[in-house]
PDB file of C-alpha atoms in Angstrom:
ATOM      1  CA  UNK A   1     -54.509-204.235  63.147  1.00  0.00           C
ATOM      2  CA  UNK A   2     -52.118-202.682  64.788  1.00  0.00           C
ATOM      3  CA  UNK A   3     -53.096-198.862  66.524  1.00  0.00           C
ATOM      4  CA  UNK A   4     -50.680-196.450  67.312  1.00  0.00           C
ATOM      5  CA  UNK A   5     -51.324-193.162  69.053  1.00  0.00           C
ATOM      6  CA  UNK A   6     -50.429-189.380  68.831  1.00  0.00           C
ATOM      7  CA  UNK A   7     -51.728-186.516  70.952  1.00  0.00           C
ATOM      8  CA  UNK A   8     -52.305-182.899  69.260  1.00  0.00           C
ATOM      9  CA  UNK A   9     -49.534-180.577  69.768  1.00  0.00           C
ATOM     10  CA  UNK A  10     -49.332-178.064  72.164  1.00  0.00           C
ATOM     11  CA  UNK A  11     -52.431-175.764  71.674  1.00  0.00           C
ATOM     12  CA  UNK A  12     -53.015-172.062  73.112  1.00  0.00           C
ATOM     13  CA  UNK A  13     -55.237-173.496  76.205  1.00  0.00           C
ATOM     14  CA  UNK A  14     -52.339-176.259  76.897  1.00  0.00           C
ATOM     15  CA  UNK A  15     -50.019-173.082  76.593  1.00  0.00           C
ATOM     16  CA  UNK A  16     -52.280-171.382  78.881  1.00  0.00           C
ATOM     17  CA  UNK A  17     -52.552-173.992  81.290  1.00  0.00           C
ATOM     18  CA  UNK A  18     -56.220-173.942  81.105  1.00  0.00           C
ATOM     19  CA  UNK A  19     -58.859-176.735  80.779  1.00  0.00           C
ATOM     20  CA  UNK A  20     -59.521-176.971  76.916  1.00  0.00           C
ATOM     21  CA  UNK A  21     -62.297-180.177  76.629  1.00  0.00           C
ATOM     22  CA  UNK A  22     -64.280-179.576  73.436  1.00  0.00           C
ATOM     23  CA  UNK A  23     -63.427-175.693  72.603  1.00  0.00           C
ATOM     24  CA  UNK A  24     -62.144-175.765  68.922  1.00  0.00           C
ATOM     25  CA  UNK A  25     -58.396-173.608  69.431  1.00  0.00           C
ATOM     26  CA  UNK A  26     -55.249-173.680  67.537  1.00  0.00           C
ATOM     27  CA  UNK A  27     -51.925-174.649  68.127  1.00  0.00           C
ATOM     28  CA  UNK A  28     -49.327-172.794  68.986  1.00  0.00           C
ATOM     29  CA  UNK A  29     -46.044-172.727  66.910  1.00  0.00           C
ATOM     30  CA  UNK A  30     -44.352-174.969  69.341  1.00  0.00           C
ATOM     31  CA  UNK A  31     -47.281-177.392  68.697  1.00  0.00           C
ATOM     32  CA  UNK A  32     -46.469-177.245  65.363  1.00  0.00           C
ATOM     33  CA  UNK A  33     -42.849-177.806  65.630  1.00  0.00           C
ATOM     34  CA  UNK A  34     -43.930-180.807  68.128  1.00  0.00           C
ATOM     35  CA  UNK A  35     -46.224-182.671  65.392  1.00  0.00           C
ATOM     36  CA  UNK A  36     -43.051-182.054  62.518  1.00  0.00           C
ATOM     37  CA  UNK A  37     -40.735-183.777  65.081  1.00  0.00           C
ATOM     38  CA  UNK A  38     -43.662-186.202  65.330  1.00  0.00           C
ATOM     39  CA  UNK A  39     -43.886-187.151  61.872  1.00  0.00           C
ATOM     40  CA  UNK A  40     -39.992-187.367  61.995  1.00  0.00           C
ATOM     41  CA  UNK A  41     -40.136-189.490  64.529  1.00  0.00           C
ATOM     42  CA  UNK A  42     -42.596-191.868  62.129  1.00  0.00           C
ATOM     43  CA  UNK A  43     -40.235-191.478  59.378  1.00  0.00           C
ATOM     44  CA  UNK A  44     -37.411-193.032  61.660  1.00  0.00           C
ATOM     45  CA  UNK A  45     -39.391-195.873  62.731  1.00  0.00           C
ATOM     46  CA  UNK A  46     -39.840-197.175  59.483  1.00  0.00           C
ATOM     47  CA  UNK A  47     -43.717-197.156  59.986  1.00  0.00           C
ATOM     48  CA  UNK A  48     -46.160-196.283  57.254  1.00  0.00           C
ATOM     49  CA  UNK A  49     -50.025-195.811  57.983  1.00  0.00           C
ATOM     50  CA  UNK A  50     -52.782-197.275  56.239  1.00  0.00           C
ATOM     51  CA  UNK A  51     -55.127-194.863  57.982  1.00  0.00           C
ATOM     52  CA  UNK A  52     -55.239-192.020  59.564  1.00  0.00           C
ATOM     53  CA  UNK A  53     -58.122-191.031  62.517  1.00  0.00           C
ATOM     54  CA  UNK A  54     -58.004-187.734  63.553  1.00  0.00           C
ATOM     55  CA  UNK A  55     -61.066-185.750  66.065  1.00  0.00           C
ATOM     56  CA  UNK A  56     -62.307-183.126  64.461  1.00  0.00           C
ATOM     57  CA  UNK A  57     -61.102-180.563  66.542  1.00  0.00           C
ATOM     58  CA  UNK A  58     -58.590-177.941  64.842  1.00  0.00           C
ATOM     59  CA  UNK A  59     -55.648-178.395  67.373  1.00  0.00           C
ATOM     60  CA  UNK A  60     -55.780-182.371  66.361  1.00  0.00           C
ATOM     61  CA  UNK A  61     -56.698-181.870  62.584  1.00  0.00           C
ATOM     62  CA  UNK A  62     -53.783-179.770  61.827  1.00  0.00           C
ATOM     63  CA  UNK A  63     -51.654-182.125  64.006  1.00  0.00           C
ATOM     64  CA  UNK A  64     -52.919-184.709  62.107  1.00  0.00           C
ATOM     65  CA  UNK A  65     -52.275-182.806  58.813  1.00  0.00           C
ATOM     66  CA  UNK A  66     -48.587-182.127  59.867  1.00  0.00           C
ATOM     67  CA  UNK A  67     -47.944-185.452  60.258  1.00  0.00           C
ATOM     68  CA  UNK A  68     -49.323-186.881  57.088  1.00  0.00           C
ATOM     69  CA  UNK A  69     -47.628-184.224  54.918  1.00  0.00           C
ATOM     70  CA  UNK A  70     -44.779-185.161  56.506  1.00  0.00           C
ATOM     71  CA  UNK A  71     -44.456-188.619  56.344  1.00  0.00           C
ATOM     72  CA  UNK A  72     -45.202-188.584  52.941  1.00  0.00           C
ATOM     73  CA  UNK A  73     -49.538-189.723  53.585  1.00  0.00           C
ATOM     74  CA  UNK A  74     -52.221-187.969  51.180  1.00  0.00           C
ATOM     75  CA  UNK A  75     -53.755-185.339  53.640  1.00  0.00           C
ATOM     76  CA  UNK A  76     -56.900-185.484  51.725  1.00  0.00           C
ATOM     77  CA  UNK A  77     -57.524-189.162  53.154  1.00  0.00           C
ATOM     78  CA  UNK A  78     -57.132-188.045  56.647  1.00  0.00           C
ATOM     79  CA  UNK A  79     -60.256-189.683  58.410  1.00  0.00           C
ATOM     80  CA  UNK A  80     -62.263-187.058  60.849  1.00  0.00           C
ATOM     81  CA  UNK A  81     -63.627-189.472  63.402  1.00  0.00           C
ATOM     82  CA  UNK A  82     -66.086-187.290  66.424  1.00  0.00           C
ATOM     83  CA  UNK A  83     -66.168-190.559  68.208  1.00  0.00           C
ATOM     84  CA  UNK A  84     -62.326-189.720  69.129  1.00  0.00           C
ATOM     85  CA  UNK A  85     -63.315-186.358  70.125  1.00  0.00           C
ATOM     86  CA  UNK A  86     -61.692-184.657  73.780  1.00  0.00           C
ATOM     87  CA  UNK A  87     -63.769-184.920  76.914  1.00  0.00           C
ATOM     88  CA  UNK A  88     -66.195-182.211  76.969  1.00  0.00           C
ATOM     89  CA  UNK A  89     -65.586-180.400  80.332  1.00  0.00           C
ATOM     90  CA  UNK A  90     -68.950-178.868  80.993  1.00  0.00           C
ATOM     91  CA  UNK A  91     -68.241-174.972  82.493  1.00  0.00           C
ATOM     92  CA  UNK A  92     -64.501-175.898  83.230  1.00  0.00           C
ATOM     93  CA  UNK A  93     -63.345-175.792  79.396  1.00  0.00           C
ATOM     94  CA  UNK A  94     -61.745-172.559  79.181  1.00  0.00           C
ATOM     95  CA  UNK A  95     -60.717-171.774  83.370  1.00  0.00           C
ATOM     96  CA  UNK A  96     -57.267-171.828  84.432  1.00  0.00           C
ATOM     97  CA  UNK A  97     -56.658-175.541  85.503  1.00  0.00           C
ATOM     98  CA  UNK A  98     -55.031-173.261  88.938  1.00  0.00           C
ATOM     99  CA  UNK A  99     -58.634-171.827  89.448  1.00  0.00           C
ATOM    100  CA  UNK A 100     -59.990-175.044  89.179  1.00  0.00           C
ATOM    101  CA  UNK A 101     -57.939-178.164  90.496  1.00  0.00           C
ATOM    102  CA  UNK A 102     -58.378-181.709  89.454  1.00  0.00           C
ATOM    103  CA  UNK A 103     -61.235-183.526  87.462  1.00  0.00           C
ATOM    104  CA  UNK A 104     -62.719-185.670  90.469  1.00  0.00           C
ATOM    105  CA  UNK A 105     -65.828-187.344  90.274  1.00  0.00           C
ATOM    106  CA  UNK A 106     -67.379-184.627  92.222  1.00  0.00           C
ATOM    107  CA  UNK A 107     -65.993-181.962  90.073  1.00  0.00           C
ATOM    108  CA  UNK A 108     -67.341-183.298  87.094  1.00  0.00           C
ATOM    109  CA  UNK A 109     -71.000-184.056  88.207  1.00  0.00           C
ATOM    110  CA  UNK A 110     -70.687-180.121  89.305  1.00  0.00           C
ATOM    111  CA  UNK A 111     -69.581-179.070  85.757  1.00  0.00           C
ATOM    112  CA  UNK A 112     -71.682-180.775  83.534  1.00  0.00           C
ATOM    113  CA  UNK A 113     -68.780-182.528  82.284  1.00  0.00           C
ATOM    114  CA  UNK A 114     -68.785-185.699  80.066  1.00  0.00           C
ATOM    115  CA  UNK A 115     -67.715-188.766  82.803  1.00  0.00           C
ATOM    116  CA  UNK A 116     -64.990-191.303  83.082  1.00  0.00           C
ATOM    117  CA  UNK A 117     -67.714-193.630  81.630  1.00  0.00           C
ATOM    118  CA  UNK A 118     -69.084-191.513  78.983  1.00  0.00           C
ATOM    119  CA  UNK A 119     -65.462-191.332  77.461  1.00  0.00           C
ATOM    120  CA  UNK A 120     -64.680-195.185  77.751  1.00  0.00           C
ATOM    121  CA  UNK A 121     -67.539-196.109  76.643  1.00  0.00           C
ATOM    122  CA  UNK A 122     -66.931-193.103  73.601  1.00  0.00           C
ATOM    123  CA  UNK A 123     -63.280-195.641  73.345  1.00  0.00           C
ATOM    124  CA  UNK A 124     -65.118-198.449  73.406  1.00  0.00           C
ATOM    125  CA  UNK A 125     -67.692-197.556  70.450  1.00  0.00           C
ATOM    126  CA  UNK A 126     -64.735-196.447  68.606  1.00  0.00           C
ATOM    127  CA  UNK A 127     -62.411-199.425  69.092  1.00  0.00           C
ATOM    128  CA  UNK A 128     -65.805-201.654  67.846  1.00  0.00           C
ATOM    129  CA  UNK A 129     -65.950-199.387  64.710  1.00  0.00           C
ATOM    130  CA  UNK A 130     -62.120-200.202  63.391  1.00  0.00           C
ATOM    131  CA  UNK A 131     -62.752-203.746  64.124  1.00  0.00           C
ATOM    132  CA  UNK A 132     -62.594-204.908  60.950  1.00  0.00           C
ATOM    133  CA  UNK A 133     -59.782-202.806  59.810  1.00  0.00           C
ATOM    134  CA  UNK A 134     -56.208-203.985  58.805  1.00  0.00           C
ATOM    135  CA  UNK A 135     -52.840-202.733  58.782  1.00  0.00           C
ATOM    136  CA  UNK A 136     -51.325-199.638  60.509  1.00  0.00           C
ATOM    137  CA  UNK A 137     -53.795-196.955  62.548  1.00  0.00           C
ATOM    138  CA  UNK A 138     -52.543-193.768  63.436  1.00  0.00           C
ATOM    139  CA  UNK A 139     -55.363-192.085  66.033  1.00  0.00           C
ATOM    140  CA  UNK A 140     -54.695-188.261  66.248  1.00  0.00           C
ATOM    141  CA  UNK A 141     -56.335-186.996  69.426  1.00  0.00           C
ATOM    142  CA  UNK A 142     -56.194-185.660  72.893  1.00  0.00           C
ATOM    143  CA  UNK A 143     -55.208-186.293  76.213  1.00  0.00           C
ATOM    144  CA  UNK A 144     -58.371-187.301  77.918  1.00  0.00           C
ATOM    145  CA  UNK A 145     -60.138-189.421  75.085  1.00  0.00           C
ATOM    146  CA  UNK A 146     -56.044-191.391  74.505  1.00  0.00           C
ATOM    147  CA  UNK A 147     -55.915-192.285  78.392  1.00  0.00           C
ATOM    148  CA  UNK A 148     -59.664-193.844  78.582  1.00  0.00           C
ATOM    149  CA  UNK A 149     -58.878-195.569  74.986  1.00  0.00           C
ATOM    150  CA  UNK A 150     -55.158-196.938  75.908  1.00  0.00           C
ATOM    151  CA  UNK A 151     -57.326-197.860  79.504  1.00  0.00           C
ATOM    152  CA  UNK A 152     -60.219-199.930  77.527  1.00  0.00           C
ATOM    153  CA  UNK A 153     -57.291-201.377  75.390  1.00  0.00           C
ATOM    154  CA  UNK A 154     -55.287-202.889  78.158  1.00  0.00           C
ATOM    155  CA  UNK A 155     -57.845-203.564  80.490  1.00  0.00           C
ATOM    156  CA  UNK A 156     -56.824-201.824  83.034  1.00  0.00           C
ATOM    157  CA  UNK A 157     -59.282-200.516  86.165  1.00  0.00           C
ATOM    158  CA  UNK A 158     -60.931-197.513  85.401  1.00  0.00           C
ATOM    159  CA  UNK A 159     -60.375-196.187  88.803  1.00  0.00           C
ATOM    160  CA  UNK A 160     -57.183-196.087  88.000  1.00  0.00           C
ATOM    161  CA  UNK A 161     -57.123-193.841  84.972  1.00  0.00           C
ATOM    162  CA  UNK A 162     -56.344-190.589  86.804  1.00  0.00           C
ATOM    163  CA  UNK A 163     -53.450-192.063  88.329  1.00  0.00           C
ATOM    164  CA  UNK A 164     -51.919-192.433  84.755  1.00  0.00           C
ATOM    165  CA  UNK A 165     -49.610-189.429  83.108  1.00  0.00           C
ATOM    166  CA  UNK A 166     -50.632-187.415  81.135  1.00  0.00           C
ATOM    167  CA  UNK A 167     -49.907-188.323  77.130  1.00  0.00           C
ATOM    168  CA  UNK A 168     -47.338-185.698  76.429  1.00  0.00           C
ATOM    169  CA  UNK A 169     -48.040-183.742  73.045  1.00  0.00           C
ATOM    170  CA  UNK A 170     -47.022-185.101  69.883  1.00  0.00           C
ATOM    171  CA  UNK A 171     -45.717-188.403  70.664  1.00  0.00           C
ATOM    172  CA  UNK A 172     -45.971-191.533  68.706  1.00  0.00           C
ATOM    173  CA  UNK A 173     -47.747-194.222  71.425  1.00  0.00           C
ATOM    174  CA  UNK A 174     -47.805-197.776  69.644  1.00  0.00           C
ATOM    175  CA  UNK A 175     -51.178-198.776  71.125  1.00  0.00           C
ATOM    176  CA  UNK A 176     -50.949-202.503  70.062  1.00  0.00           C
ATOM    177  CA  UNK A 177     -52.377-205.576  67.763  1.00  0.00           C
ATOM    178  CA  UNK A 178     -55.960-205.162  68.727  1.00  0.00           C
ATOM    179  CA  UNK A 179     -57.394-207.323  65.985  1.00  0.00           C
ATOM    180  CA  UNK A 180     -57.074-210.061  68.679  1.00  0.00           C
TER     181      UNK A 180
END
């Protein structure tokens, strides 16, 4: 199976430049625009999907949505998966990212926030319950949850997963074969 990737457009909390974790809020009309030039973007490759995943959070749905009407996939079959849910960020979700600075270690113990290995392990649970699936995944999700899942995916060091950029909004990520 081969997984491919797309972050939410840009919500009102993005906008806002304000940690948004598990608080249900809409997109903007940029973030709109973003997941049309998403499914565009889809359209060009020459990709279809056999599935769509999307969390159940509005800003991701209708992202999700967006994309499937657009490339022509029955929105109906969309796929609402909590496992793929964002990071829940304890008493940050909501504060001015400004107000607030980074998600250390010691920030998030302080918060109540969901940690680094809550998440991957959240990625990991999810990645064993597509095992058996075939074709071409599209995951429509967040930031926090597509870092920790492209992380487990590849391998890579956990420490290292808040040295990686942040998944910009609305962009098709080919995540790989991971039927291997």
């Amino acid at each position: 199976m081969k997984l491919y990737f797309i972050r939410h457009g840009e919500s009102v909390l993005n906008f806002e430049d304000r940690h948004t974790g598990q608080l249900d809020v809409a997109l903007t009309e940029k973030g709109r625009a973003q997941a049309v030039v998403a499914g565009k973007a889809v359209l060009e490759t020459g990709l279809s999907f056999d599935q769509i995943i999307s969390s159940p959070l509005v800003r991701a749905r209708e992202t999700a949505e967006i994309v499937a009407r657009t490339i022509g996939y029955a929105e109906g079959a969309i796929i609402d998966e909590p496992l793929v849910i964002e990071r829940y960020c304890g008493s940050l979700e909501g504060k001015k990212k400004s107000e607030t600075g980074p998600l250390t270690d010691e920030v998030i113990a302080k918060c109540g926030a969901e940690t680094d290995d809550q998440l991957r392990e959240r990625a990991r649970q999810f990645l064993e319950k597509i095992s058996g699936q075939s074709g071409h995944v599209l995951v429509v999700s967040h930031n926090g949850f597509g870092q920790r899942l492209r992380s487990v995916i590849e391998g890579t060091d956990p420490s290292t997963v808040w040295q990686l950029p942040k998944i910009p909004n609305a962009e098709l990520i080919e995540l790989g074969d991971i039927s291997k």
